[in-house]
mmCIF file of C-alpha atoms in Angstrom:
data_model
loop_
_atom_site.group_PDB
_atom_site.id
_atom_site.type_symbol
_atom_site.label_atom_id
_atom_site.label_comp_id
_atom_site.label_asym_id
_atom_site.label_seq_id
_atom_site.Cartn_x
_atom_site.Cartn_y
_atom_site.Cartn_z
ATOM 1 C CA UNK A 293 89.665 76.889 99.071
ATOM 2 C CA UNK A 294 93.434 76.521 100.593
ATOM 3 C CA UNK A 295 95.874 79.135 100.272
ATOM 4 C CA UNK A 296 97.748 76.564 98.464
ATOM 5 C CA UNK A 297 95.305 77.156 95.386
ATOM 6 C CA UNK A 298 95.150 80.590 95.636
ATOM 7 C CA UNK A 299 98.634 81.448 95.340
ATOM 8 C CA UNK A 300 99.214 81.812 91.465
ATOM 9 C CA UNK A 301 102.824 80.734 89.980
ATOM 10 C CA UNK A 302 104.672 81.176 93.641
ATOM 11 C CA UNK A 303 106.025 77.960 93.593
ATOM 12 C CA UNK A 304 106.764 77.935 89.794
ATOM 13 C CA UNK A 305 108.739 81.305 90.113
ATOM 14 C CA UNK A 306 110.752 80.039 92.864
ATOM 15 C CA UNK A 307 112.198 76.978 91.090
ATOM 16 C CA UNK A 308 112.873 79.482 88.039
ATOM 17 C CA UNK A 309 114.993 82.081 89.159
ATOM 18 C CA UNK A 310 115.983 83.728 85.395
ATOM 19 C CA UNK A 311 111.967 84.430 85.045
ATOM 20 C CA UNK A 312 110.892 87.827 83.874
ATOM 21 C CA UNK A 313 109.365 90.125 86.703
ATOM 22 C CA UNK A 314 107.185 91.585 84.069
ATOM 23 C CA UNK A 315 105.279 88.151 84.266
ATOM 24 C CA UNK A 316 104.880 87.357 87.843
ATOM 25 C CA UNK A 317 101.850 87.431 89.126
ATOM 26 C CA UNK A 318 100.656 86.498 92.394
ATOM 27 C CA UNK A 319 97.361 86.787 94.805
ATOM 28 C CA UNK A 320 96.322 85.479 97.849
ATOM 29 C CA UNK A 321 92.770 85.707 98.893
ATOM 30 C CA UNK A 322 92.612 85.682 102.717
ATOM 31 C CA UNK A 323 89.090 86.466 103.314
ATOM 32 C CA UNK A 324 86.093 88.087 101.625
ATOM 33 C CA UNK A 325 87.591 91.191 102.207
ATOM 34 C CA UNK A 326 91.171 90.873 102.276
ATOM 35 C CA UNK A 327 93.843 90.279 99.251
ATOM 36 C CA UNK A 328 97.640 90.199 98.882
ATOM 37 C CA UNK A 329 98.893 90.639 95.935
ATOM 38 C CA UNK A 330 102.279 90.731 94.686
ATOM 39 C CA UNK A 331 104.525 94.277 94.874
ATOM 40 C CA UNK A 332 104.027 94.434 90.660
ATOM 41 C CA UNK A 333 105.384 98.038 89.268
ATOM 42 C CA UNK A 334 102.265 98.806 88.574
ATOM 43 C CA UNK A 335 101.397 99.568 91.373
ATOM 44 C CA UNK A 336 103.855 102.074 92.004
ATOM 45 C CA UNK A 337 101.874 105.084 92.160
ATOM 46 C CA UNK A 338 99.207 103.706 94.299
ATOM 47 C CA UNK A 339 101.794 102.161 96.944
ATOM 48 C CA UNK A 340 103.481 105.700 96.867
ATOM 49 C CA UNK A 341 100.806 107.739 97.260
ATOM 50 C CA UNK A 342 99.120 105.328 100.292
ATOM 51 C CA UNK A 343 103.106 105.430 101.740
ATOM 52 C CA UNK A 344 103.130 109.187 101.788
ATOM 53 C CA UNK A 345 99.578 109.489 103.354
ATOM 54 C CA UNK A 346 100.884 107.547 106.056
ATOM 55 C CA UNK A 347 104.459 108.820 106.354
ATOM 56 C CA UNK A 348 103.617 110.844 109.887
ATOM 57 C CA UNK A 349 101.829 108.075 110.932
ATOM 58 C CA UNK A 350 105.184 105.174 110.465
ATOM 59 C CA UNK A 351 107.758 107.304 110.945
ATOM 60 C CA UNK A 352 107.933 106.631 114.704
ATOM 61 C CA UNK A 353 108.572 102.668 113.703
ATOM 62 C CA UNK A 354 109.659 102.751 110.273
ATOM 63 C CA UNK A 355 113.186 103.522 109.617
ATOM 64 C CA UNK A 356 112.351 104.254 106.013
ATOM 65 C CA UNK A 357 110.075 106.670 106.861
ATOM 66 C CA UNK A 358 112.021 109.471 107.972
ATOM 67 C CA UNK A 359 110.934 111.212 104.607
ATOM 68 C CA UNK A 360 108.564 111.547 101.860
ATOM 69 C CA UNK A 361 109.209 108.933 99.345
ATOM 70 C CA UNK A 362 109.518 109.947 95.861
ATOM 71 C CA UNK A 363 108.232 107.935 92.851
ATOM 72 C CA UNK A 364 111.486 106.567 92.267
ATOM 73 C CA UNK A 365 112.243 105.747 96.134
ATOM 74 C CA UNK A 366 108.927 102.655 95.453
ATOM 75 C CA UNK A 367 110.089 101.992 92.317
ATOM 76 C CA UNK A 368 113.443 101.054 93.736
ATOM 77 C CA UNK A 369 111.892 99.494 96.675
ATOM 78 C CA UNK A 370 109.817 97.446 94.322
ATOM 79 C CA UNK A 371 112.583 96.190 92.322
ATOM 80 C CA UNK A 372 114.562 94.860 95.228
ATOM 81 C CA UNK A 373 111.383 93.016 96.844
ATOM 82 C CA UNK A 374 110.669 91.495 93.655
ATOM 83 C CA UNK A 375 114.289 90.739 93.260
ATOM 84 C CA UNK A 376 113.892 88.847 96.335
ATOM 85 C CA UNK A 377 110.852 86.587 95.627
ATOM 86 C CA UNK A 378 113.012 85.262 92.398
ATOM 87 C CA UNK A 379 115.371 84.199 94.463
ATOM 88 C CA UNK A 380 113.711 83.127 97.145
ATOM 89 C CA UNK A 381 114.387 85.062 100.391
ATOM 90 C CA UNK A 382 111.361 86.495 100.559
ATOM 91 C CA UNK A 383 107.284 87.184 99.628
ATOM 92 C CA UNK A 384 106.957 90.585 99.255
ATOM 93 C CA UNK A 385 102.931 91.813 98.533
ATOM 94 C CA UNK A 386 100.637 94.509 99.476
ATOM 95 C CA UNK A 387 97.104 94.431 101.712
ATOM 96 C CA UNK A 388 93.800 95.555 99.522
ATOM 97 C CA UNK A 389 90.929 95.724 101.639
ATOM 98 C CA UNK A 390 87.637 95.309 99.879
ATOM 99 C CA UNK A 391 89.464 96.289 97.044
ATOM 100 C CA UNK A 392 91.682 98.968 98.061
ATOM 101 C CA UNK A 393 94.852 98.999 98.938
ATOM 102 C CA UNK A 394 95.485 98.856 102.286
ATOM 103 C CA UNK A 395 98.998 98.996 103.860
ATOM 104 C CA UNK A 396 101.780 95.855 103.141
ATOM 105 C CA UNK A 397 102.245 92.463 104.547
ATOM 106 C CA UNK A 398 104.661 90.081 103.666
ATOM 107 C CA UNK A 399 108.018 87.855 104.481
ATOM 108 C CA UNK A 400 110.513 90.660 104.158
ATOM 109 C CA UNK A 401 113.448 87.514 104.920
ATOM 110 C CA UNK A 402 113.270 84.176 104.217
ATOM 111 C CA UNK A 403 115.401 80.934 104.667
ATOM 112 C CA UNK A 404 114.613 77.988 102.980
ATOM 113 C CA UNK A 405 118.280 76.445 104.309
ATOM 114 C CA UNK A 406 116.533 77.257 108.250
ATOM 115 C CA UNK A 407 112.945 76.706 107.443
ATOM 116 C CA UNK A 408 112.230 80.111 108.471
ATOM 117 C CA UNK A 409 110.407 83.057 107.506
ATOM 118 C CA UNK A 410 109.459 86.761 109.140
ATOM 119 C CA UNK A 411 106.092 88.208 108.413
ATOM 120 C CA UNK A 412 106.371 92.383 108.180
ATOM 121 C CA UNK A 413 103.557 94.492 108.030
ATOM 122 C CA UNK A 414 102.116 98.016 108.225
ATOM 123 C CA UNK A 415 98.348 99.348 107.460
ATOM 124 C CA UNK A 416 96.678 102.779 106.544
ATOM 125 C CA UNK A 417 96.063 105.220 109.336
ATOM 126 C CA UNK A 418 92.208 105.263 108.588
ATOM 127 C CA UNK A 419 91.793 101.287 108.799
ATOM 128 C CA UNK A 420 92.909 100.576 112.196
ATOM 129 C CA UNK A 421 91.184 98.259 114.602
ATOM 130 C CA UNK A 422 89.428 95.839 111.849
ATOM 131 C CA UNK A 423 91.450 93.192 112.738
ATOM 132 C CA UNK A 424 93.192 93.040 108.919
ATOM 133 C CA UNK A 425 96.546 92.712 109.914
ATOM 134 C CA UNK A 426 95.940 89.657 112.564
ATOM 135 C CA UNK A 427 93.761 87.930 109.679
ATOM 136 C CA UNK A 428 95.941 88.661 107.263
ATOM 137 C CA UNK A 429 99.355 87.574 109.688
ATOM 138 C CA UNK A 430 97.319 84.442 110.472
ATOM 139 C CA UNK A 431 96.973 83.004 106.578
ATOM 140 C CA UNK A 432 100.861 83.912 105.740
ATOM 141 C CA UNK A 433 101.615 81.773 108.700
ATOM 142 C CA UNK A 434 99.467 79.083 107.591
ATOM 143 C CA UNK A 435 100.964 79.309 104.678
ATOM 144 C CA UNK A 436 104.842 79.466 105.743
ATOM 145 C CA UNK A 437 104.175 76.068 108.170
ATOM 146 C CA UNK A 438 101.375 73.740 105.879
ATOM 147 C CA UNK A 439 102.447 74.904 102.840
ATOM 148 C CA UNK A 440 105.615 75.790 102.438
ATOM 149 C CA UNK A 441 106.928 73.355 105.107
ATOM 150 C CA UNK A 442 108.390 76.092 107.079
ATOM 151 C CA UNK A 443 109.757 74.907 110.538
ATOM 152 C CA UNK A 444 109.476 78.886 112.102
ATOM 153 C CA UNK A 445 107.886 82.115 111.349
ATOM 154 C CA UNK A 446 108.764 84.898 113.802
ATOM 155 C CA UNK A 447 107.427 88.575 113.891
ATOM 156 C CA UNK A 448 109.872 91.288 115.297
ATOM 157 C CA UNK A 449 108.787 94.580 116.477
ATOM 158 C CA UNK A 450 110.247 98.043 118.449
ATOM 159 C CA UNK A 451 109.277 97.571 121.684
ATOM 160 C CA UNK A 452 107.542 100.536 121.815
ATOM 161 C CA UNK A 453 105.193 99.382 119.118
ATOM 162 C CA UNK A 454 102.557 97.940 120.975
ATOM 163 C CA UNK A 455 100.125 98.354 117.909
ATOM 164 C CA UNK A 456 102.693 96.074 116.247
ATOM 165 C CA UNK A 457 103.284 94.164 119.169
ATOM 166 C CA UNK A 458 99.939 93.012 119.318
ATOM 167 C CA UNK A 459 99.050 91.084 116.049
ATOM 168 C CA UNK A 460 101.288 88.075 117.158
ATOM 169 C CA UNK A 461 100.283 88.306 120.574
ATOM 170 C CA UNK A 462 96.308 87.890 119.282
ATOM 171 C CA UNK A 463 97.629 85.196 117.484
ATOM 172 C CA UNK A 464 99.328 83.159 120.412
ATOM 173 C CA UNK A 465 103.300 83.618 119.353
ATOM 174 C CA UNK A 466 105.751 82.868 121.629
ATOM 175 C CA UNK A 467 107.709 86.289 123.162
ATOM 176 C CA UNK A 468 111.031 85.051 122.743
ATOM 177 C CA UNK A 469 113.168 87.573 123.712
ATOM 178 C CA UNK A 470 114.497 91.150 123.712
ATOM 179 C CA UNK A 471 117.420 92.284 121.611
ATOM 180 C CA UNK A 472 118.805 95.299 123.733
ATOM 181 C CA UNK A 473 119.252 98.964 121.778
ATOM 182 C CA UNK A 474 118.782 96.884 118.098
ATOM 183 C CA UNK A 475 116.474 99.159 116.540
ATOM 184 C CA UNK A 476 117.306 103.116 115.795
ATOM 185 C CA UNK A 477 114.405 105.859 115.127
ATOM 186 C CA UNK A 478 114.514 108.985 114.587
ATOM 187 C CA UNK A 479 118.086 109.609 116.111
ATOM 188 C CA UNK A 480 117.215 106.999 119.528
ATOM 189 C CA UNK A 481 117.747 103.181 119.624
ATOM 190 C CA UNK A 482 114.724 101.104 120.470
ATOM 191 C CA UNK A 483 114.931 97.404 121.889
ATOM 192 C CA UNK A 484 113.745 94.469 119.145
ATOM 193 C CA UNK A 485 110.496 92.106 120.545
ATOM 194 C CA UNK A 486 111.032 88.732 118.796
ATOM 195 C CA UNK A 487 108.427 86.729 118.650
ATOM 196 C CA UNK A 488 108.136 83.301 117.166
ATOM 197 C CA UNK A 489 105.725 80.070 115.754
ATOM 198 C CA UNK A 490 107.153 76.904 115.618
ATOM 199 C CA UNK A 491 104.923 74.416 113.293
ATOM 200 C CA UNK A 492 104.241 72.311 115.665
ATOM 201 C CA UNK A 493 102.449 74.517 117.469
ATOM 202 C CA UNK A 494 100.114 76.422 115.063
ATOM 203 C CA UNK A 495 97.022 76.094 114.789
ATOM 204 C CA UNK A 496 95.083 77.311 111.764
#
């Protein structure tokens, strides 16, 4: 089955911008044990109680996670990412893992006027070293480029973040450069890795 069948209504809810966010509904099966499905409210309490498990853990790389999020912080954070699939700048979903959720993977930014799209991601403490971000990293690109048409999809992380670093390295991106002193954590600035896909060099 292509990912092209198992993403429900994506298309459909770009073109229709005014649709309700109570009916959206999305999922993307990557593997037998892999799933993304769409950042839905109700969710909430799962995504912030995984999120606050993990805060130690992505505070070094997450500029968000310099404190506990509250129920309302993902609630917020919810609305805005699903505010951002209607209008099309980005695909905002979560990671279950044999049926548990997992960590988040998605296209935080999206340009359909560039042909361009950046995967994010981060994944529980406890599930590192499965390989479920690279699988999961390697059907959203397929999808960006034979799918959606997409001419680019880049992946940007601190330099520091080798964990990070890695996933588009495994998956043969291009290192295109460094963006000096772009990034600040926890009171320091951190260069930016960018690295990038062009379509016509993927290969699924």
């Amino acid at each position: 089955m292509g990912l092209a069948s198992m993403l429900i209504g994506y298309d459909l809810i770009i073109a229709t911008k005014e649709a309700s966010m109570s009916t959206l509904s999305l999922s993307i099966r990557v593997d037998d044990e892999i799933e993304l499905r769409l950042n839905e409210p109700r969710f909430a309490h799962e995504i912030n109680a995984l999120t606050n498990r993990n805060i130690a853990h992505l505070r070094p790389w997450m500029p968000w996670a310099d404190h506990e999020q509250t129920l309302d912080d993902t609630l917020r954070y919810l609305e805005v990412s699903m505010r951002s699939l209607i209008e099309g700048t980005g695909l905002p979903t979560n990671l279950w893992y044999q049926g548990q959720l997992a960590g988040s993977i998605g296209y935080p930014r999206m340009s359909w006027e560039k042909r361009f799209a950046e995967i994010g991601y981060w994944l529980d403490k406890d599930l590192q070293g499965r390989g479920i971000i690279t699988r999961a990293a390697r059907a959203l690109t397929t999808y960006a480029i034979t799918e959606l048409g997409l001419n680019k999809v880049e992946i940007h992380a601190a330099a520091g973040n080798t964990a990070s670093r890695a996933v588009p390295e495994r998956l043969g991106f291009t290192q295109e450069g460094v963006i000096r002193q772009s990034v600040w954590l926890n009171g320091q600035a951190h260069d930016l890795v960018i690295y990038g896909m062009i379509a016509g060099e993927w290969q699924p």
